[in-house]
Short mmCIF file of C-alpha atoms and ligand atoms in Angstrom, two decimals:
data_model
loop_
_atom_site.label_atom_id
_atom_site.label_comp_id
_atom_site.label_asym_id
_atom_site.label_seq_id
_atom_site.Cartn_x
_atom_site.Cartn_y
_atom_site.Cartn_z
CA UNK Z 1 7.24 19.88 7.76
CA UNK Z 2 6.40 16.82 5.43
CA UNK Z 3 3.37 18.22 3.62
CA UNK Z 4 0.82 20.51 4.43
CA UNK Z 5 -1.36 18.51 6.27
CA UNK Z 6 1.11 17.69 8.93
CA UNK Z 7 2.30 20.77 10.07
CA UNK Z 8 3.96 22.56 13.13
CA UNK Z 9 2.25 25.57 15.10
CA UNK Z 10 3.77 26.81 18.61
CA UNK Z 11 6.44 24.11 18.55
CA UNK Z 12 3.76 21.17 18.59
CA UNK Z 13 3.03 19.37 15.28
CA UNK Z 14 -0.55 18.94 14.52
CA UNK Z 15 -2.31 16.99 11.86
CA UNK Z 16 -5.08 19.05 10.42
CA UNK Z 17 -6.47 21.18 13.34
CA UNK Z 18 -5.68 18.73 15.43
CA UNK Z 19 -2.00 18.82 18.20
CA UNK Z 20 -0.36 15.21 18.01
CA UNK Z 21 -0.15 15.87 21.67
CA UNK Z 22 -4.08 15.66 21.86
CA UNK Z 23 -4.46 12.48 20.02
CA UNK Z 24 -1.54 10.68 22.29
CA UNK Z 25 -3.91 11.82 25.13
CA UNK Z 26 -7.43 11.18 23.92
CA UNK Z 27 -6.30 7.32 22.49
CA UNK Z 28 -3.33 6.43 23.66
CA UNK Z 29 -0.32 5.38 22.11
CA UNK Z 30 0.84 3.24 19.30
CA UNK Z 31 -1.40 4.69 16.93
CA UNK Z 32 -1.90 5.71 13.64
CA UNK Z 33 -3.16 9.45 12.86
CA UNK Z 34 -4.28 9.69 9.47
CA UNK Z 35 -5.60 12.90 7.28
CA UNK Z 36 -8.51 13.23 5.55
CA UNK Z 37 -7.76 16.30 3.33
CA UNK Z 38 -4.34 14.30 2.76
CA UNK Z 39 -6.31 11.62 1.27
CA UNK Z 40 -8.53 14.09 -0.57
CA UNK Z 41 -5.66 15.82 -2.25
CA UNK Z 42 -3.64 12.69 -3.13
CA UNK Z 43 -7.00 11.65 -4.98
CA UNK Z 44 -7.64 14.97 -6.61
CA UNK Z 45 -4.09 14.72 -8.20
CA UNK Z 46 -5.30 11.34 -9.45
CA UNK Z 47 -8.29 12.80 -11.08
CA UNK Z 48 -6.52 16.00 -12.10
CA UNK Z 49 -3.67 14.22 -14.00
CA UNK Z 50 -4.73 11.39 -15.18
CA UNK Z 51 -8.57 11.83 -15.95
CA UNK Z 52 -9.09 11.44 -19.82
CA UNK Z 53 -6.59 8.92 -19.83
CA UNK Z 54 -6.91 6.13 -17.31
CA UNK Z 55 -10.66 5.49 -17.09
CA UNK Z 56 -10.37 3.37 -13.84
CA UNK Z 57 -8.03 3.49 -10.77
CA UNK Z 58 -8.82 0.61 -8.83
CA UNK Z 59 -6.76 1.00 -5.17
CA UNK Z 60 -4.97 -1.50 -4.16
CA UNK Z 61 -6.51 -2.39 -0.75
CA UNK Z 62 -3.45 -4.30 0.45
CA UNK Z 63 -1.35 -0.73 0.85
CA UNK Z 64 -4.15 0.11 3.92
CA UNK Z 65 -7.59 -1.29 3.91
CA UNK Z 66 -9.27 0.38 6.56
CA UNK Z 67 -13.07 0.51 5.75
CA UNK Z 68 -12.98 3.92 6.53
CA UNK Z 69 -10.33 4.80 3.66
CA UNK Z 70 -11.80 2.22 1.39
CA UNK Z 71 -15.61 4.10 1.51
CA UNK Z 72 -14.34 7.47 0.98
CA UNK Z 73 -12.00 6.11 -2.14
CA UNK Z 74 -14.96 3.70 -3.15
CA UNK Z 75 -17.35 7.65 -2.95
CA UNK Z 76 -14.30 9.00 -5.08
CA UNK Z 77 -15.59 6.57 -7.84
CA UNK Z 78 -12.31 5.24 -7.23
CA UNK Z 79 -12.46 0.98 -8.05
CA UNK Z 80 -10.39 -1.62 -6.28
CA UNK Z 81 -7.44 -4.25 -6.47
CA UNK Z 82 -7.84 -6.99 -4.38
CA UNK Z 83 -6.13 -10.06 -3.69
CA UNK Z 84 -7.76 -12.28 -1.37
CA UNK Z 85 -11.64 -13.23 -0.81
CA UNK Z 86 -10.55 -11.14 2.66
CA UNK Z 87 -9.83 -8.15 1.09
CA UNK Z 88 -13.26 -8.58 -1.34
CA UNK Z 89 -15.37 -9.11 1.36
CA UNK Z 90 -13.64 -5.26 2.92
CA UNK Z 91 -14.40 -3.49 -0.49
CA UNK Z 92 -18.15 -4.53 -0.18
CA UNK Z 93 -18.39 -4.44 3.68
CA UNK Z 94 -17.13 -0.57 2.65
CA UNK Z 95 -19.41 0.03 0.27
CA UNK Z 96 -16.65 -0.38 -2.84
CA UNK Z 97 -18.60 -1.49 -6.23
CA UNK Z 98 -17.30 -4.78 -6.89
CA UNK Z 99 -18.53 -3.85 -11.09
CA UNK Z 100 -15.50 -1.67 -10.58
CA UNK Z 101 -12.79 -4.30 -8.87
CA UNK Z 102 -10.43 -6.76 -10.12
CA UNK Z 103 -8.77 -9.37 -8.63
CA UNK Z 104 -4.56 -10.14 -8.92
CA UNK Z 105 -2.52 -12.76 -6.81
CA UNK Z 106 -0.83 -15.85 -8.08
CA UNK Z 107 -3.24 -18.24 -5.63
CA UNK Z 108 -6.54 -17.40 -5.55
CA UNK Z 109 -8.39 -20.20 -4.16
CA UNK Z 110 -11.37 -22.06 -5.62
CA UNK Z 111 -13.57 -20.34 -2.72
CA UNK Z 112 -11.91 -16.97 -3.41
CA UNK Z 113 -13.13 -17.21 -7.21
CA UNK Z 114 -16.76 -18.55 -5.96
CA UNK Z 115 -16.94 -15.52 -3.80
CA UNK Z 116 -15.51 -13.07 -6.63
CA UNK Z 117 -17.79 -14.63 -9.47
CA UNK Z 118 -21.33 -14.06 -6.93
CA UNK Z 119 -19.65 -10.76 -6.47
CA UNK Z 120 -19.81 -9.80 -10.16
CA UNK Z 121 -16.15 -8.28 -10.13
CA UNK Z 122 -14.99 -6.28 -13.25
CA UNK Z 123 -12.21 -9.16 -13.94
CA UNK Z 124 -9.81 -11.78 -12.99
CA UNK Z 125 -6.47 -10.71 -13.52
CA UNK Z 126 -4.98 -14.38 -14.30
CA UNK Z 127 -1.15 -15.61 -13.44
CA UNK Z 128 -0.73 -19.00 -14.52
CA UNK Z 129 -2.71 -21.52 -17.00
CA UNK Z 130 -2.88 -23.77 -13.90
CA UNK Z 131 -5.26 -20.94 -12.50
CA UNK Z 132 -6.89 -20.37 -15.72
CA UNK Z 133 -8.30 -23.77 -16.26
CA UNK Z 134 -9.23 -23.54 -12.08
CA UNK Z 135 -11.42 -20.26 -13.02
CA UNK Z 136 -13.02 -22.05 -16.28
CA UNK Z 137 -13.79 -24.75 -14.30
CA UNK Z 138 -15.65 -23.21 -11.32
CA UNK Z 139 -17.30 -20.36 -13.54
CA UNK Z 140 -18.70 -23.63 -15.21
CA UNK Z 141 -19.92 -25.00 -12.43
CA UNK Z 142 -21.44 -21.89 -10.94
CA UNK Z 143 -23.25 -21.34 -14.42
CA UNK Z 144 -21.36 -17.91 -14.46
CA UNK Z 145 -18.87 -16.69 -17.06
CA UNK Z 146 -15.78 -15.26 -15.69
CA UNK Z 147 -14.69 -12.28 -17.22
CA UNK Z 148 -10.18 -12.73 -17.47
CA UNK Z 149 -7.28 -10.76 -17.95
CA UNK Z 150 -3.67 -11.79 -18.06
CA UNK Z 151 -0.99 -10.76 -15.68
CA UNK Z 152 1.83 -10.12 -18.43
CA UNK Z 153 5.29 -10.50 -17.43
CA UNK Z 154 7.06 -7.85 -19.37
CA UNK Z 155 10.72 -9.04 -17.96
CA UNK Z 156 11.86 -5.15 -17.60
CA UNK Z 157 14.10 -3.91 -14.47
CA UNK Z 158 11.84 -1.64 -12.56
CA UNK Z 159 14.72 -0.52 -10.53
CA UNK Z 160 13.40 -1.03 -6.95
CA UNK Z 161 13.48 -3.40 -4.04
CA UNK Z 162 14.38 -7.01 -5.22
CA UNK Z 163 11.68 -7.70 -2.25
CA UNK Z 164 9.20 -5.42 -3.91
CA UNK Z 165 10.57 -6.28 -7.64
CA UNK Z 166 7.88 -8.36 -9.65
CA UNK Z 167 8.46 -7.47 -12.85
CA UNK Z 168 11.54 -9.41 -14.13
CA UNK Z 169 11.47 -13.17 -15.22
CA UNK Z 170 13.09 -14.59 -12.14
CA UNK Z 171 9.52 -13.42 -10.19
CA UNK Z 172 6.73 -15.75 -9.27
CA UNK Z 173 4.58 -12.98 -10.66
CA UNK Z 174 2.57 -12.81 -14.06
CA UNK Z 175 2.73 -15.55 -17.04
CA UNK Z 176 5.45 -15.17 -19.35
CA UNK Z 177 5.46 -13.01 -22.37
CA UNK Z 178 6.07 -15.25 -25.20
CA UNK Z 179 3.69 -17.68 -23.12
CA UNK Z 180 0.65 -14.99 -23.28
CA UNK Z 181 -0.47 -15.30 -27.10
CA UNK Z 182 -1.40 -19.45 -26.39
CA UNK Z 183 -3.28 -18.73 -23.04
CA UNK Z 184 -5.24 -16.16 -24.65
CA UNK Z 185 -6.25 -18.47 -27.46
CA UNK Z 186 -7.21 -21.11 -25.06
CA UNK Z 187 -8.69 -18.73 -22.76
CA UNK Z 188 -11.40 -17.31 -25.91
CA UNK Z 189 -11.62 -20.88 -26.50
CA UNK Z 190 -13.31 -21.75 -23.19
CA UNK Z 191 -17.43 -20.85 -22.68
CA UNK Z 192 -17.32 -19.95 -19.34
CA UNK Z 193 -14.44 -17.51 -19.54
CA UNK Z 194 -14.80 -14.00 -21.51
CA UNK Z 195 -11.36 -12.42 -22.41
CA UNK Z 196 -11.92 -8.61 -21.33
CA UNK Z 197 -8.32 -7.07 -20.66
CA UNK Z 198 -4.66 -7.41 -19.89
CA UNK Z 199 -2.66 -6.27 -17.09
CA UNK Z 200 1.19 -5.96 -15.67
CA UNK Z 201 2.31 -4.96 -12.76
CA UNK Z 202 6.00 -4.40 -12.74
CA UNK Z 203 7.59 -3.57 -9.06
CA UNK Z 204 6.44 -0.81 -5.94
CA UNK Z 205 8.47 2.25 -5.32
CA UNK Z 206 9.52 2.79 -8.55
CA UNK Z 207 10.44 6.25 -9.38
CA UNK Z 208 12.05 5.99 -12.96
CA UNK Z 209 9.59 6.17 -15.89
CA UNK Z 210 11.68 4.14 -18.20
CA UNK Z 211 10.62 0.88 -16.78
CA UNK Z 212 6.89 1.73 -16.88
CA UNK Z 213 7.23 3.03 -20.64
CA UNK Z 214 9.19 0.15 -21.49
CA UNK Z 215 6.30 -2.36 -20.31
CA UNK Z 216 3.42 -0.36 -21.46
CA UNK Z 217 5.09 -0.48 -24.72
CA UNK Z 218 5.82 -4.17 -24.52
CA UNK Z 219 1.86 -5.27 -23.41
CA UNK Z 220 0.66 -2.79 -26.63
CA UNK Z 221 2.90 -5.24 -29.09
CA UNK Z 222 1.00 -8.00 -27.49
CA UNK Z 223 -2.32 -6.15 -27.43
CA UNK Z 224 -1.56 -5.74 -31.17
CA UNK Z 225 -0.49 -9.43 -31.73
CA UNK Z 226 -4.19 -10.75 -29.83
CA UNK Z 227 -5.73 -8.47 -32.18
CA UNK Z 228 -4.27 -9.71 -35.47
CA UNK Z 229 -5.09 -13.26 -33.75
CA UNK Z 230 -9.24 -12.07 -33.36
CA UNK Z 231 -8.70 -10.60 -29.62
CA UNK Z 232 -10.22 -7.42 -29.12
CA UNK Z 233 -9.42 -6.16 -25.34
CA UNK Z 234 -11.95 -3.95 -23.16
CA UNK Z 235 -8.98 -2.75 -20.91
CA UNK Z 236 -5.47 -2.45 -20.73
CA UNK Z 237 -4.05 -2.18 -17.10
CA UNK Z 238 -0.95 -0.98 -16.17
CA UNK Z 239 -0.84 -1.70 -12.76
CA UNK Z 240 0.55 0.39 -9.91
CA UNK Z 241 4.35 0.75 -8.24
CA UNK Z 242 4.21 4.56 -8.46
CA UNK Z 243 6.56 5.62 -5.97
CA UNK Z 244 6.73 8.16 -3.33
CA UNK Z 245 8.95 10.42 -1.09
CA UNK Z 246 10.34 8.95 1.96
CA UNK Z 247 13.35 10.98 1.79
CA UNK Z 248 15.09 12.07 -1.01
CA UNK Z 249 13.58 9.90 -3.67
CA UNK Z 250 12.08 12.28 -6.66
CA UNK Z 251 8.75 10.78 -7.52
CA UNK Z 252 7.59 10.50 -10.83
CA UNK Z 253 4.90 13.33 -11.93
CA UNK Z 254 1.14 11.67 -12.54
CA UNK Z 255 1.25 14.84 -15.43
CA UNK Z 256 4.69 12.98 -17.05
CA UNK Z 257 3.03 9.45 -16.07
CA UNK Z 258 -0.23 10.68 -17.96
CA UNK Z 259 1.82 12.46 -20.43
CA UNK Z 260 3.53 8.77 -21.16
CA UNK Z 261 0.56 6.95 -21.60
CA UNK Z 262 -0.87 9.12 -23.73
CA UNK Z 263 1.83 8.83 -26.14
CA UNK Z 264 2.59 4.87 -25.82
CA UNK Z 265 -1.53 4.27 -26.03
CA UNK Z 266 -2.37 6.81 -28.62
CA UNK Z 267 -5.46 5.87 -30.59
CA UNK Z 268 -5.89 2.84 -28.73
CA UNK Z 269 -9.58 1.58 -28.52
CA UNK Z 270 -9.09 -0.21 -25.26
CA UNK Z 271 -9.60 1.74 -22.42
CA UNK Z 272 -6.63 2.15 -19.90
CA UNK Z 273 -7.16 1.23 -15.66
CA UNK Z 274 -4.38 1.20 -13.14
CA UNK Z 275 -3.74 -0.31 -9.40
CA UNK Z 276 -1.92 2.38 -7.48
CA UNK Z 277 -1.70 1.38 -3.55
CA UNK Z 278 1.20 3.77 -2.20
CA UNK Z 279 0.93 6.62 -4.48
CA UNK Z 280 -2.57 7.47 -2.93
CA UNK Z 281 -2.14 6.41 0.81
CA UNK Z 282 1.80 6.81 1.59
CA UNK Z 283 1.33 10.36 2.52
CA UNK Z 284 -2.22 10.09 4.50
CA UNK Z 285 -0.89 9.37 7.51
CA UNK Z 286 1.48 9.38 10.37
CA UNK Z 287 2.43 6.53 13.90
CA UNK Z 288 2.41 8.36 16.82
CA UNK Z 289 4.90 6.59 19.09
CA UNK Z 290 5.83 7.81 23.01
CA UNK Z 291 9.62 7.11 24.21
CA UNK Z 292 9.84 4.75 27.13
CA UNK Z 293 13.32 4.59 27.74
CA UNK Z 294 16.60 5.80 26.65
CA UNK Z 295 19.56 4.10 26.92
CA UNK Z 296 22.48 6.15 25.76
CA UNK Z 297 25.64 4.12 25.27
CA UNK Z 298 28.33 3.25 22.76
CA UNK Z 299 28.25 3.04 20.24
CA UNK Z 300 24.57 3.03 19.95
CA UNK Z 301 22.19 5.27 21.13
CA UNK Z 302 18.57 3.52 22.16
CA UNK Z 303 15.41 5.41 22.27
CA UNK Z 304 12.76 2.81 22.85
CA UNK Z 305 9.45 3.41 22.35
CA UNK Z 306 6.18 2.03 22.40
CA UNK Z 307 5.76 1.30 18.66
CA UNK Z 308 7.21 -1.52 17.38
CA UNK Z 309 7.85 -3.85 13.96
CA UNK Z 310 4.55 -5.19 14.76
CA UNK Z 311 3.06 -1.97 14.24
CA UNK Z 312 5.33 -1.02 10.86
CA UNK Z 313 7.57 -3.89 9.74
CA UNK Z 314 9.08 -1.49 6.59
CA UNK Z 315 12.32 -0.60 8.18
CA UNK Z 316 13.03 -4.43 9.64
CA UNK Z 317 11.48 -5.99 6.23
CA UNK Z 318 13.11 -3.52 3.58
CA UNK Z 319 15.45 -1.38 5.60
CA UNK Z 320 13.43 1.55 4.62
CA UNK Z 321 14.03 4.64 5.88
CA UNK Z 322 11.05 6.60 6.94
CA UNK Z 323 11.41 10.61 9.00
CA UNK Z 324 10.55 10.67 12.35
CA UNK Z 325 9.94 13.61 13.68
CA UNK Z 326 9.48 15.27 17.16
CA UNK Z 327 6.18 16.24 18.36
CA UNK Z 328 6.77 18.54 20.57
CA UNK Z 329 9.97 20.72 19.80
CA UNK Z 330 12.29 21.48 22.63
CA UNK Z 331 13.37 25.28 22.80
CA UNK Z 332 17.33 26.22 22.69
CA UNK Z 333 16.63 27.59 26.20
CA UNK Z 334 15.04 24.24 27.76
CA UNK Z 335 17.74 21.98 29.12
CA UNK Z 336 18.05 19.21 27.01
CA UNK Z 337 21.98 18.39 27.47
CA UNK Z 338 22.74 15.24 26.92
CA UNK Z 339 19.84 14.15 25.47
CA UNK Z 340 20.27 15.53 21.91
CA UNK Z 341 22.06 12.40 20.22
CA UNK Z 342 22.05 10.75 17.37
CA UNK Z 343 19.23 8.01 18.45
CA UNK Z 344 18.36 4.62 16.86
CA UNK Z 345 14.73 3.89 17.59
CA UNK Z 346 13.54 0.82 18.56
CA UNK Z 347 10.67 -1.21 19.69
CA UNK Z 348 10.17 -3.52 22.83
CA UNK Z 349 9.79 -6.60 20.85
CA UNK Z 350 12.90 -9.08 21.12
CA UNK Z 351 14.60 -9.34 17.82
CA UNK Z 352 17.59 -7.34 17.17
CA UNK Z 353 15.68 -5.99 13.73
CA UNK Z 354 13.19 -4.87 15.83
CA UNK Z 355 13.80 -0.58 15.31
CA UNK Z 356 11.79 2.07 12.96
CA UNK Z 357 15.11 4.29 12.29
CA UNK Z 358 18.40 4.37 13.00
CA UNK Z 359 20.81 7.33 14.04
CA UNK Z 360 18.18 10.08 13.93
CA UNK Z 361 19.61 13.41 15.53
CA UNK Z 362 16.82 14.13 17.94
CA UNK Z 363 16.56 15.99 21.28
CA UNK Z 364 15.03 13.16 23.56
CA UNK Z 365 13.44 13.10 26.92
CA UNK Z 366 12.07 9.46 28.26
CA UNK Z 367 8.09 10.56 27.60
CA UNK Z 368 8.54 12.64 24.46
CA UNK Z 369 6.18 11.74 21.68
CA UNK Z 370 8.13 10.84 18.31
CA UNK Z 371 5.70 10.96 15.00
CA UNK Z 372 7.34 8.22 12.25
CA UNK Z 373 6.00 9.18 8.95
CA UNK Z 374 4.83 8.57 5.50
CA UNK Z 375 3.35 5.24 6.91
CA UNK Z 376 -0.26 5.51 5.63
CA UNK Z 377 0.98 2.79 3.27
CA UNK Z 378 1.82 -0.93 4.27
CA UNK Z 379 1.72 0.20 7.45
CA UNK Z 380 -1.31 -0.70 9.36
CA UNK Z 381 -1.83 -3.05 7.05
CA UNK Z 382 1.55 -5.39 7.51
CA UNK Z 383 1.27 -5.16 11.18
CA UNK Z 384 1.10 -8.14 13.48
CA UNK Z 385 0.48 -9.43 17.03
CA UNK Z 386 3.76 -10.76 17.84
CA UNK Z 387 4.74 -11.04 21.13
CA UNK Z 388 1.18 -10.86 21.78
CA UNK Z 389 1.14 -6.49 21.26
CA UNK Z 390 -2.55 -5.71 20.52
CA UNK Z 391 -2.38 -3.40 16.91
CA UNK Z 392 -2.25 0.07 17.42
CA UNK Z 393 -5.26 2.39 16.98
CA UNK Z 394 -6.51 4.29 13.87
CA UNK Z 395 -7.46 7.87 13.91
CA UNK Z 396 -9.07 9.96 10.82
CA UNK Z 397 -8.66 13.66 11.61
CA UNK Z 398 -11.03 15.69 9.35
CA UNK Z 399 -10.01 19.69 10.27
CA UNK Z 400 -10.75 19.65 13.84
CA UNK Z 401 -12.82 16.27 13.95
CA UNK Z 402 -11.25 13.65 15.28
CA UNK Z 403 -12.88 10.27 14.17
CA UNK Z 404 -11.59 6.41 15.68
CA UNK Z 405 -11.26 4.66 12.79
CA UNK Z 406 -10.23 1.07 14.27
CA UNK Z 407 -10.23 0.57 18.11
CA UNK Z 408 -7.07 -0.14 19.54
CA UNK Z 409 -7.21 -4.21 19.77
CA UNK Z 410 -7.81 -5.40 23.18
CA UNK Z 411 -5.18 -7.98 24.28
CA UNK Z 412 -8.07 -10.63 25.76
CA UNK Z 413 -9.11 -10.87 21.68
CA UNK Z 414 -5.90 -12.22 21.12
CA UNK Z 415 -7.07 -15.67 22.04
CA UNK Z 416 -10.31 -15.72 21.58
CA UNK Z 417 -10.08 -18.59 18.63
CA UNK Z 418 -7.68 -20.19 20.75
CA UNK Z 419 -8.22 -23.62 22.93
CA UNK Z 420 -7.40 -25.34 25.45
CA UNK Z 421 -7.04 -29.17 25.60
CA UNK Z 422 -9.63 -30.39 28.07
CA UNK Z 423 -6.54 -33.03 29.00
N1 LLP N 501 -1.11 -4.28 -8.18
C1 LLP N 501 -0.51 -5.44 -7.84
C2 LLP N 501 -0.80 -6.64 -8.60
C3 LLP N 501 0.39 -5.46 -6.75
O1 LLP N 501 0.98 -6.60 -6.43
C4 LLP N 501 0.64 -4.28 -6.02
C5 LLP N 501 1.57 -4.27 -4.88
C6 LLP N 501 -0.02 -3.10 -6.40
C7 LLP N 501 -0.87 -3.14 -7.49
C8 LLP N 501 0.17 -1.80 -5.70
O2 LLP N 501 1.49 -1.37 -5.75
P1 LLP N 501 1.90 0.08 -5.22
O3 LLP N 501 1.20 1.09 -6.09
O4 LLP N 501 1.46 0.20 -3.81
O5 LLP N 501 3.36 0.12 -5.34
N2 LLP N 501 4.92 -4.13 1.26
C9 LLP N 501 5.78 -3.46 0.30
C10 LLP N 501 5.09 -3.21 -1.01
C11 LLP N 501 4.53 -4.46 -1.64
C12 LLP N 501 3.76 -4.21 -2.91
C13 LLP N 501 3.09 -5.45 -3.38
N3 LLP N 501 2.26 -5.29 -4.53
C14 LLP N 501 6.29 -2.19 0.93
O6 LLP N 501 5.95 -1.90 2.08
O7 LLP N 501 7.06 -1.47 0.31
#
């Protein structure tokens, strides 16, 4: 099936120990099903390939911050990436070691840094002068020194999404290379700022290595140039992007990844971190969706379900294409004429870019449980309540355990901050 965690026995696909069918039962439907041993796994490659090399991967929480996922990265020794004082306040509320987290984003907010600096985070990861002098300033204030790195543009073609692009010139991401050698001079100028690393972070889903050597190569000729200039780095930080297998995309190897770093850092003092989000979560998990209607026709096909963009925007957002797969397989002897079709799912909510796949030969029967997957990444964690849909459920399955990671939202909580005009 997709991987071994997610696997079919007696025609019904499980997760773990655990039937699909069981889970659709027990909680309901949307929900997400994720794996623990998944997780495990994609973690243990981490370690396997890249320990002795990059001394820190620091998740990036945005890709799925459930608490639950956080604490067992956070007992991994894994650090964090955050990007809001929301997703800081998640790392500690999971027990994450903020000594071990650093924060990107192009608009961190003056309360943001406050929160970060009490925090004691490993470093800033800085993306415009207009921020750094912001930072220096409230570090000042607070009595605190802030330890900074830069958010190097490298301006190289990573090859991916323009939505998901960042590294190139054009992007509101990172300060300019040939900008980077004055702000760090001004930076090691300032008291309440210490000038610990550096940092890119070039584009997600990128499965070509050139890019990633190209800018590793480019931030070492700066690393060098900050050196001759009296800069010594703690860290260099390469940032994430790694990308995955939705379909037929070939994923780069962590072992050639490693391999590449090894040879573009080679007798380096500095030691080397990175941000992966996707590369450690994509494959975790699974949205278990039920079919509510079909609506055969030219010269679509509609299977509606009961999962919509507000539970996984990716296919409206990006027109990515994830599988989707049948729970329960239909024998060649049941009688499913007329129903095997080439089906475009979609969700209930009114917009025509409302649908998680399009033309998917399936067998379909109006109840049938559909399982979309390789959505443990910006899943969850890019859903929304419009139309007022309460977000879907989160379930951990650990062998046969079956653990609710995040309740099902109840549609009353909707409104709660919400008020009405006494007249
Ligand atoms: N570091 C920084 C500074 C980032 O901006 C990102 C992702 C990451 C690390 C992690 O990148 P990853 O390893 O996951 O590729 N919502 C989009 C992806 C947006 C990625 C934004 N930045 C999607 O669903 O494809």
């Amino acid at each position: 099936m997709m991987t071994n965690f997610f696997q079919e026995r007696n025609g019904i696909l499980y997760v773990e120990d655990v039937a699909l069918t069981d889970i659709a039962e027990q909680f309901g439907t949307p929900s997400y099903v994720y794996s623990r041993a998944a997780l495990m796994a994609a973690a243990q490659e981490f370690h396997a390939a890249l320990g002795g090399v990059v001394d820190l991967v620091c998740y990036a929480v945005k890709a799925n911050g459930n608490l639950a996922i956080l604490n067992l990265l956070a007992r991994l020794g894994f650090g964090f990436d955050i990007v809001s004082g929301g997703e800081l306040a998640r790392v500690l509320a999971a027990g994450g070691d903020p000594a071990k987290t650093v924060f990107s984003g192009v608009g961190k907010t003056v309360a943001e840094m406050e929160a970060a600096l009490q925090a004691g985070i490993l470093c800033f990861n800085i993306e415009s002068a207009a921020e750094l002098s912001v930072l220096a300033a409230t570090a000042a204030r607070l009595g605190k020194v802030a330890p900074v790195s830069f958010r190097v543009n490298p301006d190289v073609d990573a090859k991916t999404h323009p939505y998901i692009s960042t590294g190139l010139k054009e992007n509101k991401f990172g300060v300019a290379f040939d900008e980077a050698r004055a702000l760090y001079r001004q930076a090691a100028a300032l008291p309440s700022l210490r000038v610990v690393g550096i940092d890119m972070h070039i584009g997600s889903q990128i499965t070509e290595l050139a890019p990633f050597r190209e800018a590793a190569e480019k931030l070492l000729q700066l690393v060098r140039v900050l050196e001759a200039d009296g800069i010594a780095l703690e860290h260099i930080d390469i940032g994430g992007g790694l990308g995955v297998r939705y379909r037929d995309e070939q994923p780069i190897p962590l072992g050639a990844f490693a391999q590449m770093l090894r040879e573009v850092f080679a007798g380096r003092p500095e030691r080397l971190m990175m941000e992966p989000g996707r590369r450690l979560v994509a494959h975790i998990g699974v949205l278990l969706t039920r079919v509510l209607y079909l609506k055969p026709g030219a010269p679509r096909n509609f299977a509606i379900v009961d999962a919509a963009m507000t539970d996984l925007v990716r296919p409206a957002l990006y027109e990515a294409w994830h599988p989707v797969f049948a729970v329960t397989k239909r024998s060649t002897t049941e009688n499913t004429s007329g129903s095997e079709k080439n089906w475009d799912i979609v969700g209930p909510v009114c917009e025509s870019g409302d649908f998680l796949a399009h033309e998917r030969p399936l067998a379909l029967r109006e109840g049938d449980l559909l399982a979309v997957g390789v959505v443990g990444a910006y899943g969850m964690a890019m859903s929304s309540n419009y139309n007022a849909r309460p977000r879907a459920c989160e379930v951990m399955v650990d062998g046969s355990e079956i653990t609710l990671i995040r309740a099902r939202e109840e549609v009353k909580k909707l409104w709660e901050a919400e008020r009405i005009l006494p007249k």
